[in-house]
Short mmCIF file of the N, C-alpha and C atoms (twelve columns), coordinates in Angstrom:
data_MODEL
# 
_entry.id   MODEL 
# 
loop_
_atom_site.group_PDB 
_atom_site.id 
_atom_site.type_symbol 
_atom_site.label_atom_id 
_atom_site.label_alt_id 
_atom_site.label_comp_id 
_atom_site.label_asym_id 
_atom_site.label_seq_id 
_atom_site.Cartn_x 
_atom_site.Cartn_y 
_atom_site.Cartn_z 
_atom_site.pdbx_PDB_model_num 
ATOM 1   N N  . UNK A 1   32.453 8.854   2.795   1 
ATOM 2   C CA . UNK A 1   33.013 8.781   4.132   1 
ATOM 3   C C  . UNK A 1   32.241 9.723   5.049   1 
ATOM 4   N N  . UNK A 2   31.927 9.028   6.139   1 
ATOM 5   C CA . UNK A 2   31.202 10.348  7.561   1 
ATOM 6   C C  . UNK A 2   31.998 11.028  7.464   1 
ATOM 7   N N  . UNK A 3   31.528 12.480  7.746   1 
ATOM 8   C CA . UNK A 3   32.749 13.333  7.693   1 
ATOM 9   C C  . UNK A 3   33.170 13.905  9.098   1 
ATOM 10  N N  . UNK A 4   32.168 13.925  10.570  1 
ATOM 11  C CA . UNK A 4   32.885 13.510  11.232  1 
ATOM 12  C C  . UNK A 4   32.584 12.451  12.324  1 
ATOM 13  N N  . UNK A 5   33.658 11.801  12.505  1 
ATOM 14  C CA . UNK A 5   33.753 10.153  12.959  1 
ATOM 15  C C  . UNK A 5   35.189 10.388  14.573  1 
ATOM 16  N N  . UNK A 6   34.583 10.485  15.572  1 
ATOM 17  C CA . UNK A 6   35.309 10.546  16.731  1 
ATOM 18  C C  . UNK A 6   35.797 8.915   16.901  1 
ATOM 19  N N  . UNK A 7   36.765 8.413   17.730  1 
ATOM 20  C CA . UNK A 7   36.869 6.976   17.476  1 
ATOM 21  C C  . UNK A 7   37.556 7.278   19.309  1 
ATOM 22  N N  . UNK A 8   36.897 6.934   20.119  1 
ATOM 23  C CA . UNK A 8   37.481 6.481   21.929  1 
ATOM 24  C C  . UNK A 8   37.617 5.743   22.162  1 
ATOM 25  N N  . UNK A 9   38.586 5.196   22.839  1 
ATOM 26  C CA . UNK A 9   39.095 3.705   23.508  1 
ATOM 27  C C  . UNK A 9   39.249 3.892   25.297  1 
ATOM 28  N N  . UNK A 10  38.671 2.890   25.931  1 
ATOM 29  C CA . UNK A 10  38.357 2.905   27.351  1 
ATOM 30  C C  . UNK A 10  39.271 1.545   28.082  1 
ATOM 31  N N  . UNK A 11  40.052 1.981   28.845  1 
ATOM 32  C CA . UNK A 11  41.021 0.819   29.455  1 
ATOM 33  C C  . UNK A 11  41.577 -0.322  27.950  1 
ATOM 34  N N  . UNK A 12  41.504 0.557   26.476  1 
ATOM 35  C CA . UNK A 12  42.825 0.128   25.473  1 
ATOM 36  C C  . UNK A 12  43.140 1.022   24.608  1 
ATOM 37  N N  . UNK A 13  44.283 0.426   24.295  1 
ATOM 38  C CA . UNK A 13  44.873 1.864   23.456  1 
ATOM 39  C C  . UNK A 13  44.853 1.737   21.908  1 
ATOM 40  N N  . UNK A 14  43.905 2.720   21.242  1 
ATOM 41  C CA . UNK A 14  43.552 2.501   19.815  1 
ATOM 42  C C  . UNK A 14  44.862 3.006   18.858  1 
ATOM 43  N N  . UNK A 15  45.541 2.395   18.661  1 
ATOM 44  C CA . UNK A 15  46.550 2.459   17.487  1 
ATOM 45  C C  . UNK A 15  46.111 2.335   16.322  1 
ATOM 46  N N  . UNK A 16  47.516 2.661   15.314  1 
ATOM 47  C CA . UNK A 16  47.110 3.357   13.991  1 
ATOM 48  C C  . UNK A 16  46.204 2.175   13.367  1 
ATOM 49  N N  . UNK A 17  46.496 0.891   13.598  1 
ATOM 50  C CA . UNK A 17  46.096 0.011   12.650  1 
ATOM 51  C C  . UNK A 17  44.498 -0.485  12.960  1 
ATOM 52  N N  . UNK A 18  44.232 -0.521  14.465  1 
ATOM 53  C CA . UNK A 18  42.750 -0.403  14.669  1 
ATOM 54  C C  . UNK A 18  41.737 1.142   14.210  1 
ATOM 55  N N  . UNK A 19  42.629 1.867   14.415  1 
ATOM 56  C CA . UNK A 19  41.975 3.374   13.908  1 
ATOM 57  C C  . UNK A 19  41.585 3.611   12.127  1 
ATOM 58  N N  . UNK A 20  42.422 2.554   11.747  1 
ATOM 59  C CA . UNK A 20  42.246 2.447   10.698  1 
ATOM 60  C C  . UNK A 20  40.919 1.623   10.082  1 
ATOM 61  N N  . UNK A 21  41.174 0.133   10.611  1 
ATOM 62  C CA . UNK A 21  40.123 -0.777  10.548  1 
ATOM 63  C C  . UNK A 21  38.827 -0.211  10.535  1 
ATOM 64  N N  . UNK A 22  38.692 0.561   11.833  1 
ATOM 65  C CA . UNK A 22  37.607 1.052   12.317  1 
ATOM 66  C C  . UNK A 22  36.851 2.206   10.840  1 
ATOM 67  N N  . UNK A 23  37.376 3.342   11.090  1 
ATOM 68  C CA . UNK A 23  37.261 4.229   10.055  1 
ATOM 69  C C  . UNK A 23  37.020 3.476   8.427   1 
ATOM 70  N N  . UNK A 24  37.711 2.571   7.740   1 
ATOM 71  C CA . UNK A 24  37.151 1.779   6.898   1 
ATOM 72  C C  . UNK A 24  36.355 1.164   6.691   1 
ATOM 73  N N  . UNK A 25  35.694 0.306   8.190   1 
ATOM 74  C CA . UNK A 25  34.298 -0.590  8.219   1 
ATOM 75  C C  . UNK A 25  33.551 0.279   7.821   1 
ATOM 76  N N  . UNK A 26  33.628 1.712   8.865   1 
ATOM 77  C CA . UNK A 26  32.434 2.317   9.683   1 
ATOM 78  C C  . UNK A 26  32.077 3.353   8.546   1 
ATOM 79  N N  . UNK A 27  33.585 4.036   7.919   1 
ATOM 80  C CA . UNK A 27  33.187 5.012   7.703   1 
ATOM 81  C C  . UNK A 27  32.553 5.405   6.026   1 
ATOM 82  N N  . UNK A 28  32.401 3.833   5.590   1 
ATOM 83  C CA . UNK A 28  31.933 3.458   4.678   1 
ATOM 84  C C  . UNK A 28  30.412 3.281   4.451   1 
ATOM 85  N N  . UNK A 29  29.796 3.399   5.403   1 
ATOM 86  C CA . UNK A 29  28.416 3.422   5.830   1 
ATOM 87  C C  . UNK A 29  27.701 4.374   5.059   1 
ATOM 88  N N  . UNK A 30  28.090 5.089   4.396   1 
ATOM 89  C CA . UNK A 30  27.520 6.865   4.528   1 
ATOM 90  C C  . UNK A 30  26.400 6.748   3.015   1 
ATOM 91  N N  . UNK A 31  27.193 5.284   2.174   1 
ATOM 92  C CA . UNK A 31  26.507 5.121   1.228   1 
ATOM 93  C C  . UNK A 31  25.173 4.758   1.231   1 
ATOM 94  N N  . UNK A 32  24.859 4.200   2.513   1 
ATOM 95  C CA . UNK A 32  23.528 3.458   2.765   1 
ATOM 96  C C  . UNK A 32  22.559 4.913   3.644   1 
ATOM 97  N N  . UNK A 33  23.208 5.778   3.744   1 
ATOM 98  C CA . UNK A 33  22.373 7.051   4.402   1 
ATOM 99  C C  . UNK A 33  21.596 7.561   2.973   1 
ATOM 100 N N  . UNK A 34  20.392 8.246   3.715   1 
ATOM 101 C CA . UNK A 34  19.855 8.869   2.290   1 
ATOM 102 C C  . UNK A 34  20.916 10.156  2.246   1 
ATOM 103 N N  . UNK A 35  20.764 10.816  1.172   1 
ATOM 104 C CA . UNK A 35  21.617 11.616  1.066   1 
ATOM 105 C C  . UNK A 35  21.203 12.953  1.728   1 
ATOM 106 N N  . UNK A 36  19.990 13.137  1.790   1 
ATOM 107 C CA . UNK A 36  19.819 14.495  2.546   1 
ATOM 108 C C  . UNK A 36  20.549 14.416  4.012   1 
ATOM 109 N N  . UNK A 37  20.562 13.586  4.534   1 
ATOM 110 C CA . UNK A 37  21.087 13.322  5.890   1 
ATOM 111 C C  . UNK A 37  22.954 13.035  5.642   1 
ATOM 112 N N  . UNK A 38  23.625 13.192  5.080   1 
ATOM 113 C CA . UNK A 38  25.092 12.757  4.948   1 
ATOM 114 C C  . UNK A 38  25.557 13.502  5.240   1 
ATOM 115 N N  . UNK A 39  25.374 14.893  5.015   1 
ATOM 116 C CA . UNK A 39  26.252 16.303  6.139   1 
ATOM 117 C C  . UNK A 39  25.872 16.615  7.164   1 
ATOM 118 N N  . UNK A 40  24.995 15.641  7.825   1 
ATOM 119 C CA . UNK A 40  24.844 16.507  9.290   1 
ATOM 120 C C  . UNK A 40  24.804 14.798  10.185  1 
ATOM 121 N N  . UNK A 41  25.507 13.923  9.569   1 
ATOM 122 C CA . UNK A 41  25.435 12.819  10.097  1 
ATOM 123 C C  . UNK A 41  26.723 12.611  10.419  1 
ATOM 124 N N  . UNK A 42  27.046 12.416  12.060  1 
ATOM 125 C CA . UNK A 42  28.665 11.354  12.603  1 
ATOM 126 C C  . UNK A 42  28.426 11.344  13.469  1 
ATOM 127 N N  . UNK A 43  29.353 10.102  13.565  1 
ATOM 128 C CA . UNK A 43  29.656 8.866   14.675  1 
ATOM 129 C C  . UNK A 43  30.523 9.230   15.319  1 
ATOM 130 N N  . UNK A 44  30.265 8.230   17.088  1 
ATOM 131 C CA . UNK A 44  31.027 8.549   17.769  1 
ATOM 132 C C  . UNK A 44  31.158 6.649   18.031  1 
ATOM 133 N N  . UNK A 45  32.606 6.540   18.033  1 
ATOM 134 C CA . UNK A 45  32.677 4.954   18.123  1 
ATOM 135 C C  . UNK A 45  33.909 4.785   19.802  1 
ATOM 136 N N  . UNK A 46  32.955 4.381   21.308  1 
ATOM 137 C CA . UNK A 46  33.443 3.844   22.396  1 
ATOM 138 C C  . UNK A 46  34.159 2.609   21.756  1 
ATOM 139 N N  . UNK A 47  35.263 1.947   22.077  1 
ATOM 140 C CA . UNK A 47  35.870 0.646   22.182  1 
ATOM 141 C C  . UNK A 47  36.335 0.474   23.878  1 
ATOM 142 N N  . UNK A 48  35.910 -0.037  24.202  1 
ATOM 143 C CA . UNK A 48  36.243 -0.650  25.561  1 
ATOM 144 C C  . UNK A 48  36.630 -2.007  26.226  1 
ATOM 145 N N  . UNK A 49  37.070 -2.201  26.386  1 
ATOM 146 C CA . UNK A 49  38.190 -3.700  26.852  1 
ATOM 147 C C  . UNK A 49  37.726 -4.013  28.430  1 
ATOM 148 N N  . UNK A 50  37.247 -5.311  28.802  1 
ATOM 149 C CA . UNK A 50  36.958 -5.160  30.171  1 
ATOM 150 C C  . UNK A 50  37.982 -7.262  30.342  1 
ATOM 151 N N  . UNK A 51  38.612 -6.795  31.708  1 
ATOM 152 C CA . UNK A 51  39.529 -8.076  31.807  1 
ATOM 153 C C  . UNK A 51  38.601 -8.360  33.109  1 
ATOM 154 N N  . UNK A 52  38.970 -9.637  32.781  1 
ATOM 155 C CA . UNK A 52  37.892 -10.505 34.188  1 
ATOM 156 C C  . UNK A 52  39.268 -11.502 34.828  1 
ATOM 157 N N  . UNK A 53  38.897 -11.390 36.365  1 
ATOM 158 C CA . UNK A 53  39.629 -12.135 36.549  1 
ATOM 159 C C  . UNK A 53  40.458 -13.749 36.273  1 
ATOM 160 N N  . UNK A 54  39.449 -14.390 35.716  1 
ATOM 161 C CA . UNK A 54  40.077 -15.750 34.798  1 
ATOM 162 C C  . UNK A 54  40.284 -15.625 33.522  1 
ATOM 163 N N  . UNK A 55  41.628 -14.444 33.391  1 
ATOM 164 C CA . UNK A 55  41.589 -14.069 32.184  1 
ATOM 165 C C  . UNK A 55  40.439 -14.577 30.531  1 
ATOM 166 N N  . UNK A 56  39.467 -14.134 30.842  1 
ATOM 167 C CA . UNK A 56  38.263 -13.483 30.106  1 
ATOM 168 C C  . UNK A 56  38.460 -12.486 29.491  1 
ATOM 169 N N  . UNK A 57  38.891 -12.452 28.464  1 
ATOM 170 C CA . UNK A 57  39.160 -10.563 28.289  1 
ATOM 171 C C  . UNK A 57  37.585 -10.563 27.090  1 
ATOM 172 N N  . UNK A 58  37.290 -9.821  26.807  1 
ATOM 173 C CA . UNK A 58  35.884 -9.268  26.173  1 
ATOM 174 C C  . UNK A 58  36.056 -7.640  26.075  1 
ATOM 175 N N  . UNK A 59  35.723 -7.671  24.387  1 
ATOM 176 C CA . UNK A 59  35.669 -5.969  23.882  1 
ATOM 177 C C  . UNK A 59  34.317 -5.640  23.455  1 
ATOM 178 N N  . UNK A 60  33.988 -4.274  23.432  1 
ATOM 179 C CA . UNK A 60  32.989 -4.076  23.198  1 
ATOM 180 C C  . UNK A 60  33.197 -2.872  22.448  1 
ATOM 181 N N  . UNK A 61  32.281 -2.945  21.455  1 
ATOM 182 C CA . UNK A 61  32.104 -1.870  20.531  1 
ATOM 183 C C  . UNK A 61  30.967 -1.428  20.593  1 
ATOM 184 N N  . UNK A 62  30.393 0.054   20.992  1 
ATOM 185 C CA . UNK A 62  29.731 0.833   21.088  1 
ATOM 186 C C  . UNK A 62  29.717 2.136   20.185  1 
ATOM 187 N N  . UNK A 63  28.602 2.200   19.392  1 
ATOM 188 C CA . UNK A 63  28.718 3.236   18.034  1 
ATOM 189 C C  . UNK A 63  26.789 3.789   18.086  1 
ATOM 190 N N  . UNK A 64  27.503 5.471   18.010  1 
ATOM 191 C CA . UNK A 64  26.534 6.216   18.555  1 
ATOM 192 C C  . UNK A 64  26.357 6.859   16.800  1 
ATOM 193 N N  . UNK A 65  25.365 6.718   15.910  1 
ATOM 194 C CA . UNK A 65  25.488 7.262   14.528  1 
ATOM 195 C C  . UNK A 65  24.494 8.134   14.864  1 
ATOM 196 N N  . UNK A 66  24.738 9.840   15.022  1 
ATOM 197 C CA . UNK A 66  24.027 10.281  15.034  1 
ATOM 198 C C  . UNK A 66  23.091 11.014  13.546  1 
ATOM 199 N N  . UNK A 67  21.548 10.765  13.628  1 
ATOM 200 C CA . UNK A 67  21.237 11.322  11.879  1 
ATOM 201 C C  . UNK A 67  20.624 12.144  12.591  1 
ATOM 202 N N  . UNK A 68  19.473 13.362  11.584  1 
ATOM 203 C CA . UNK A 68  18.971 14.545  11.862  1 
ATOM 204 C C  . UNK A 68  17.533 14.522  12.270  1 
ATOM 205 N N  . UNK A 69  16.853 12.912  12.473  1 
ATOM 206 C CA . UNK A 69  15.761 12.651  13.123  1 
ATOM 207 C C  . UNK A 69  15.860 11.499  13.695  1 
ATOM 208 N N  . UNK A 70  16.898 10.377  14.086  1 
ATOM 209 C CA . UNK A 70  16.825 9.651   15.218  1 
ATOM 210 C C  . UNK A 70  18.748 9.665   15.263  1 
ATOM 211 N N  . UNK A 71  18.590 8.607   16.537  1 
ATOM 212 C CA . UNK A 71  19.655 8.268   16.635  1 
ATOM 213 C C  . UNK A 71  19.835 6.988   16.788  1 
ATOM 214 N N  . UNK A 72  21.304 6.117   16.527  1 
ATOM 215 C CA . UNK A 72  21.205 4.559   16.316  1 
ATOM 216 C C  . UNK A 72  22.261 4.526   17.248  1 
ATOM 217 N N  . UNK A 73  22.579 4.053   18.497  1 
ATOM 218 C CA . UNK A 73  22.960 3.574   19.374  1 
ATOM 219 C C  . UNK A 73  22.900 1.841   18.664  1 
ATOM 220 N N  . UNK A 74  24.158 1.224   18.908  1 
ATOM 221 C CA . UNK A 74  24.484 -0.749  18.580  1 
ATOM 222 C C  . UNK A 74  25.673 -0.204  19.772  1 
ATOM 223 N N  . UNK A 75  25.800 -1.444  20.931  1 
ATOM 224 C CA . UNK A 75  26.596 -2.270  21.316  1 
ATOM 225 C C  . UNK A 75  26.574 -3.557  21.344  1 
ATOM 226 N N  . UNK A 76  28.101 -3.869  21.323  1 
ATOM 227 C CA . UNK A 76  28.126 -5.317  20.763  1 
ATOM 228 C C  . UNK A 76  29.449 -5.959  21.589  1 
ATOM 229 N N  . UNK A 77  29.251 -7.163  22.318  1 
ATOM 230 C CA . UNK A 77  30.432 -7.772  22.654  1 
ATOM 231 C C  . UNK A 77  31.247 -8.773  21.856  1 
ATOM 232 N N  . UNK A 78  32.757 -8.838  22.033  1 
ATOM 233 C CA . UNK A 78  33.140 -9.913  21.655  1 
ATOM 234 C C  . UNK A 78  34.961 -10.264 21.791  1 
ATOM 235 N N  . UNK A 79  35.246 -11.327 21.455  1 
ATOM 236 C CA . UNK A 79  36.444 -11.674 22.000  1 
ATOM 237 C C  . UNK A 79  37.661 -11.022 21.471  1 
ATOM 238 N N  . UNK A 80  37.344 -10.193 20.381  1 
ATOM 239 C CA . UNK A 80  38.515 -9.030  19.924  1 
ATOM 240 C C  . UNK A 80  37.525 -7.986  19.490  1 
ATOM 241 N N  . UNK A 81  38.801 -7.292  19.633  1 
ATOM 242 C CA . UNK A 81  37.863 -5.810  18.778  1 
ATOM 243 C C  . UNK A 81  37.593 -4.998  17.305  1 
ATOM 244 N N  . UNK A 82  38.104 -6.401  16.305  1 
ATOM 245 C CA . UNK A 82  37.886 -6.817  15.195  1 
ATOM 246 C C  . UNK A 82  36.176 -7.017  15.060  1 
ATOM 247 N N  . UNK A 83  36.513 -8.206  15.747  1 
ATOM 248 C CA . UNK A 83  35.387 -8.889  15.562  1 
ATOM 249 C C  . UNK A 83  34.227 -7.942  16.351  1 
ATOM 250 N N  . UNK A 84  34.440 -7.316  17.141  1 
ATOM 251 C CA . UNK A 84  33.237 -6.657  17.844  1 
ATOM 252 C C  . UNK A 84  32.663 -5.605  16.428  1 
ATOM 253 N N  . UNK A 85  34.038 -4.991  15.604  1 
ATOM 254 C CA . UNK A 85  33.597 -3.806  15.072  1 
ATOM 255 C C  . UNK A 85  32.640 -4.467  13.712  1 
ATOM 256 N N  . UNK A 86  32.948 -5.600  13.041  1 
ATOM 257 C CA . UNK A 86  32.715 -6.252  12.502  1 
ATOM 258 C C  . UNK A 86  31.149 -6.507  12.265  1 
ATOM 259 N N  . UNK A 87  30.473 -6.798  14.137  1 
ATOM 260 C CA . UNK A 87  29.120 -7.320  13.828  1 
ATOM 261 C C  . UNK A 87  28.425 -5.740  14.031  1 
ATOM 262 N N  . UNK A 88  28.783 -4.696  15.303  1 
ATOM 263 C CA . UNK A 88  28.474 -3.352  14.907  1 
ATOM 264 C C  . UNK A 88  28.043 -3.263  12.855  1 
ATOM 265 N N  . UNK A 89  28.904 -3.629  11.971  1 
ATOM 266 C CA . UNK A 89  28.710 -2.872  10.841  1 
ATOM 267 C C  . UNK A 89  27.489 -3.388  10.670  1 
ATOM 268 N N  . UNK A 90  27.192 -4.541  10.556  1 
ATOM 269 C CA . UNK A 90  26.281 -5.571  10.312  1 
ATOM 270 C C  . UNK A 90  25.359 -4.676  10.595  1 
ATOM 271 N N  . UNK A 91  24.856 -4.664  11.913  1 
ATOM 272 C CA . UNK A 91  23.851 -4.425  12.423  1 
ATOM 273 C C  . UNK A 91  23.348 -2.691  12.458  1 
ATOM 274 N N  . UNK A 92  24.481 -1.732  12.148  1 
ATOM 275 C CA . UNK A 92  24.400 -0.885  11.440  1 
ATOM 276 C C  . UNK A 92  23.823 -0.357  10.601  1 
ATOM 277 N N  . UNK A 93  24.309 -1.822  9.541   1 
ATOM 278 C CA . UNK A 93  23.506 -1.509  8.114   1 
ATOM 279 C C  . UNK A 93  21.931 -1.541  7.995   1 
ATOM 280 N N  . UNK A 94  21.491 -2.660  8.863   1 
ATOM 281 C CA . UNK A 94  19.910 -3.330  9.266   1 
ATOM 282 C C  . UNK A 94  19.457 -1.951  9.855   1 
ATOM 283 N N  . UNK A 95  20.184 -1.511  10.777  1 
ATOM 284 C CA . UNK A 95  19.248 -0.468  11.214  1 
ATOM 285 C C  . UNK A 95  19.084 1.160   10.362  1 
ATOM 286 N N  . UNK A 96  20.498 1.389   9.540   1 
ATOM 287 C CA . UNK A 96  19.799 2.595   8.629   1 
ATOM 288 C C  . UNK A 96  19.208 1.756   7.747   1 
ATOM 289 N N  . UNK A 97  18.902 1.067   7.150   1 
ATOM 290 C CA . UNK A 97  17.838 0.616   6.205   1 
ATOM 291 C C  . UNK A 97  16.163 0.780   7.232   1 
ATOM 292 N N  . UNK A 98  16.333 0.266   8.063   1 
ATOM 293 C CA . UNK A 98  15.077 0.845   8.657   1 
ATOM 294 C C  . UNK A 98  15.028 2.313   9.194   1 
ATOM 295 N N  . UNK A 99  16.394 3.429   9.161   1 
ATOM 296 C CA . UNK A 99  15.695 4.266   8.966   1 
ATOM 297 C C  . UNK A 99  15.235 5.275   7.580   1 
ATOM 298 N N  . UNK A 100 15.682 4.861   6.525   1 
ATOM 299 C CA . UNK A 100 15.783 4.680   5.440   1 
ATOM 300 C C  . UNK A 100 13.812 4.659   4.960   1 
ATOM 301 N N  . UNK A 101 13.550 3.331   5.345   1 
ATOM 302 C CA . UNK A 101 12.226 3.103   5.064   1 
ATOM 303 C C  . UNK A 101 11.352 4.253   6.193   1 
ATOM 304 N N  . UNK A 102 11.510 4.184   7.261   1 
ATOM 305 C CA . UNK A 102 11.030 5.234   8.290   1 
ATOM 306 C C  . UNK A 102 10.545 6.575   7.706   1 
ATOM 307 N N  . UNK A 103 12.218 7.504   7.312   1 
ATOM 308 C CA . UNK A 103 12.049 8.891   7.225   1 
ATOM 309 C C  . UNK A 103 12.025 8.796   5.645   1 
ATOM 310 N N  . UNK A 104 11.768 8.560   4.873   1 
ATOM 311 C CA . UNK A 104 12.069 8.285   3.396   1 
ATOM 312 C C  . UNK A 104 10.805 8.762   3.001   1 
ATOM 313 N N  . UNK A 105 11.209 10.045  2.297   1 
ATOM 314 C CA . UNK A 105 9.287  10.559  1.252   1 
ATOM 315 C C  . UNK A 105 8.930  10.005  0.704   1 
ATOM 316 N N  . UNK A 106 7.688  9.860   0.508   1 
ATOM 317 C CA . UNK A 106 6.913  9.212   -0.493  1 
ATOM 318 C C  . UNK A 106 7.144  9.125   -2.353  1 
ATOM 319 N N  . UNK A 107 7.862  10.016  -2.534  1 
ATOM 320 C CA . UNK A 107 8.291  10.345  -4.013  1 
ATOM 321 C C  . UNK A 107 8.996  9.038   -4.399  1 
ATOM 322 N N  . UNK A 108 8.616  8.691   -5.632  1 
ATOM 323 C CA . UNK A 108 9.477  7.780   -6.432  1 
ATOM 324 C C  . UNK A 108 10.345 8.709   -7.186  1 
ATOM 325 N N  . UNK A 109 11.591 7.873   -7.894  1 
ATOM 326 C CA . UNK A 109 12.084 8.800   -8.882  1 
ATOM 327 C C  . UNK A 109 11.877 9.011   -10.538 1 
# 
C-alpha cells in the first residue's frame, strides 16, 4: 500500500465507499514500483465533477504519483467516477512500467 495517498474531491463529496474504491484500485499500485522508490513515493488523487447545462454530468480523475526522479501526472474523463478511477489505474500501470524500464540499473539478479 502507498503509504501516503491524499484523496480530494472538487464540486463532490467523496464518501466512505468511493474513498474506499479509490484507495484499493490505487493504493495497490506500490507492487509495480521498484522497491527502492516505495517509501518516498504518494499520491495525490483530485476527483472533480463538472455539470453542464443539458445535464451532461462528466468526472474526472486526476492522480499526481509522485516517485523520487519523475513524476506521473494521468487525467482521465468519464461518466462516473468509478469508471474514471478505473482507466487512471490502467494507465498508471503503463506508465510506472515505463518508469521502471527508465530508472532501473543495469544489474540483473
Amino acid at each position: 500500500m502507498i503509504q501516503r495517498f491524499e484523496i480530494q474531491g472538487e464540486h463532490t463529496v467523496v464518501d466512505d465507499s468511493l474513498r474506499k474504491y479509490v484507495t484499493k484500485k490505487l493504493g495497490g499500485l506500490d507492487r509495480y514500483i521498484p522497491r527502492n522508490a516505495r517509501e518516498s513515493a504518494h499520491a495525490e488523487v483530485h476527483l472533480k465533477e463538472n455539470k453542464k447545462k443539458k445535464d451532461n454530468t462528466h468526472c474526472i480523475c486526476e492522480v499526481e504519483l509522485h516517485l523520487p526522479k519523475q513524476n506521473i501526472i494521468i487525467k482521465e474523463h468519464a461518466l462516473n467516477m468509478y469508471a474514471a478511477v478505473d482507466i487512471v489505474e490502467a494507465k498508471l500501470k503503463q506508465q510506472i512500467q515505463k518508469y521502471k524500464d527508465t530508472h532501473q540499473s543495469g544489474k540483473m539478479h
